[in-house]
Amino acid sequence: GAVVSQHPSWVICKSGTSVKIECRSLDFQATTMFWYRQFPKQSLMLMATSNEGSKATYEQGVEKDKFLINHASLTLSTLTVTSAHPEDSSFYICSARKIYEQYFGPGTRLTVT
Amino acid sequence: AQSVTQPDIHITVSEGASLELRCNYSYGATPYLFWYVQSPGQGLQLLLKYFSGDTLVQGIKGFEAEFKRSQSSFNLRKPSVHWSDAAEYFCAVGLSNTGGFKTIFGAGTRLFVKA
């Protein structure tokens, strides 16, 4: 199989603080991981593509200084939301690429108060 | 530009009835095509995929989809819907080029199942 985990599954933080979300491929190595954001009742919006050992590629309109992505190993990518604001509250989903398929994590619900 | 269109925001079907969810894509070449299902508050589960070969593909949970190149479509079907099929369904296109690989998602279709 191909399993992707995310941690935490939900997090509440205060405005102005930073929060880190981890994405791990548990049984395969992924040179490429993706981070998506999903608003209620909407589709997934690709935020960035994370490549192991190199800088992430951000989609147009995504603030790279706000959403820091680090792909330190072939099984781990992290997304850090810096100086979080209530408008950053959302459902964040990661996925890991295996050949031409993507396997998705269960998502992380972020609420900024 | 590449795009994926799911024309139906939501669909309601009776349990036991057949289902078809529509998906059209815009891409210059034959893309990799996927259907995913998402239950509330959950991640995405792959139902089926098309890369090449037989244009009718079978997936999990009794779903199938047919790739029609002439119509740029990849519609999802199920002959008999179960109440547990109620969820959000996303059609997606996998694009691979010199810039790398990415997946583009349609807006999704929410399926409601009535008893």
Tab-separated table of N, CA, C and O in Angstrom, chain A residues 32 34 49 51 57 59 97, chain B residues 95-102:
chain	number	residue	atom	x	y	z
A	32	THR	N	8.615	13.913	-4.110
A	32	THR	CA	7.738	15.068	-4.287
A	32	THR	C	6.509	14.934	-3.403
A	32	THR	O	5.850	13.892	-3.404
A	34	PHE	N	3.022	17.369	-1.989
A	34	PHE	CA	2.207	18.526	-2.327
A	34	PHE	C	1.415	18.966	-1.102
A	34	PHE	O	0.984	18.144	-0.298
A	49	THR	N	4.451	22.761	-4.238
A	49	THR	CA	5.047	21.456	-4.495
A	49	THR	C	6.367	21.403	-3.753
A	49	THR	O	7.219	22.297	-3.907
A	51	ASN	N	9.831	19.489	-2.968
A	51	ASN	CA	10.787	18.529	-3.507
A	51	ASN	C	11.897	18.279	-2.500
A	51	ASN	O	12.484	19.234	-1.964
A	57	THR	N	8.184	24.820	-4.599
A	57	THR	CA	7.635	25.646	-5.670
A	57	THR	C	6.228	26.057	-5.279
A	57	THR	O	5.355	25.200	-5.116
A	59	GLU	N	2.573	28.030	-5.708
A	59	GLU	CA	1.612	28.462	-6.717
A	59	GLU	C	1.411	29.972	-6.610
A	59	GLU	O	1.671	30.596	-5.564
A	97	ARG	N	3.760	11.938	-3.830
A	97	ARG	CA	3.721	11.379	-5.183
A	97	ARG	C	4.472	10.062	-5.236
A	97	ARG	O	5.580	9.935	-4.727
B	95	LEU	N	-0.916	16.070	-14.571
B	95	LEU	CA	-0.182	16.662	-15.677
B	95	LEU	C	1.305	16.489	-15.435
B	95	LEU	O	1.803	16.834	-14.368
B	96	SER	N	1.992	15.991	-16.441
B	96	SER	CA	3.430	15.800	-16.330
B	96	SER	C	4.105	16.500	-17.491
B	96	SER	O	3.773	16.266	-18.644
B	97	ASN	N	4.997	17.438	-17.151
B	97	ASN	CA	5.735	18.127	-18.209
B	97	ASN	C	7.117	18.460	-17.685
B	97	ASN	O	7.508	18.012	-16.604
B	98	THR	N	7.839	19.255	-18.440
B	98	THR	CA	9.205	19.563	-18.034
B	98	THR	C	9.253	20.327	-16.721
B	98	THR	O	10.270	20.344	-16.041
B	99	GLY	N	8.145	20.959	-16.383
B	99	GLY	CA	8.103	21.706	-15.130
B	99	GLY	C	7.818	20.841	-13.927
B	99	GLY	O	7.831	21.325	-12.796
B	100	GLY	N	7.558	19.562	-14.171
B	100	GLY	CA	7.269	18.677	-13.063
B	100	GLY	C	5.912	18.024	-13.196
B	100	GLY	O	5.360	17.926	-14.294
B	101	PHE	N	5.376	17.593	-12.089
B	101	PHE	CA	4.096	16.891	-12.099
B	101	PHE	C	3.166	17.577	-11.111
B	101	PHE	O	3.561	17.930	-10.005
B	102	LYS	N	1.915	17.769	-11.525
B	102	LYS	CA	0.938	18.300	-10.598
B	102	LYS	C	-0.425	17.753	-10.951
B	102	LYS	O	-0.662	17.291	-12.071
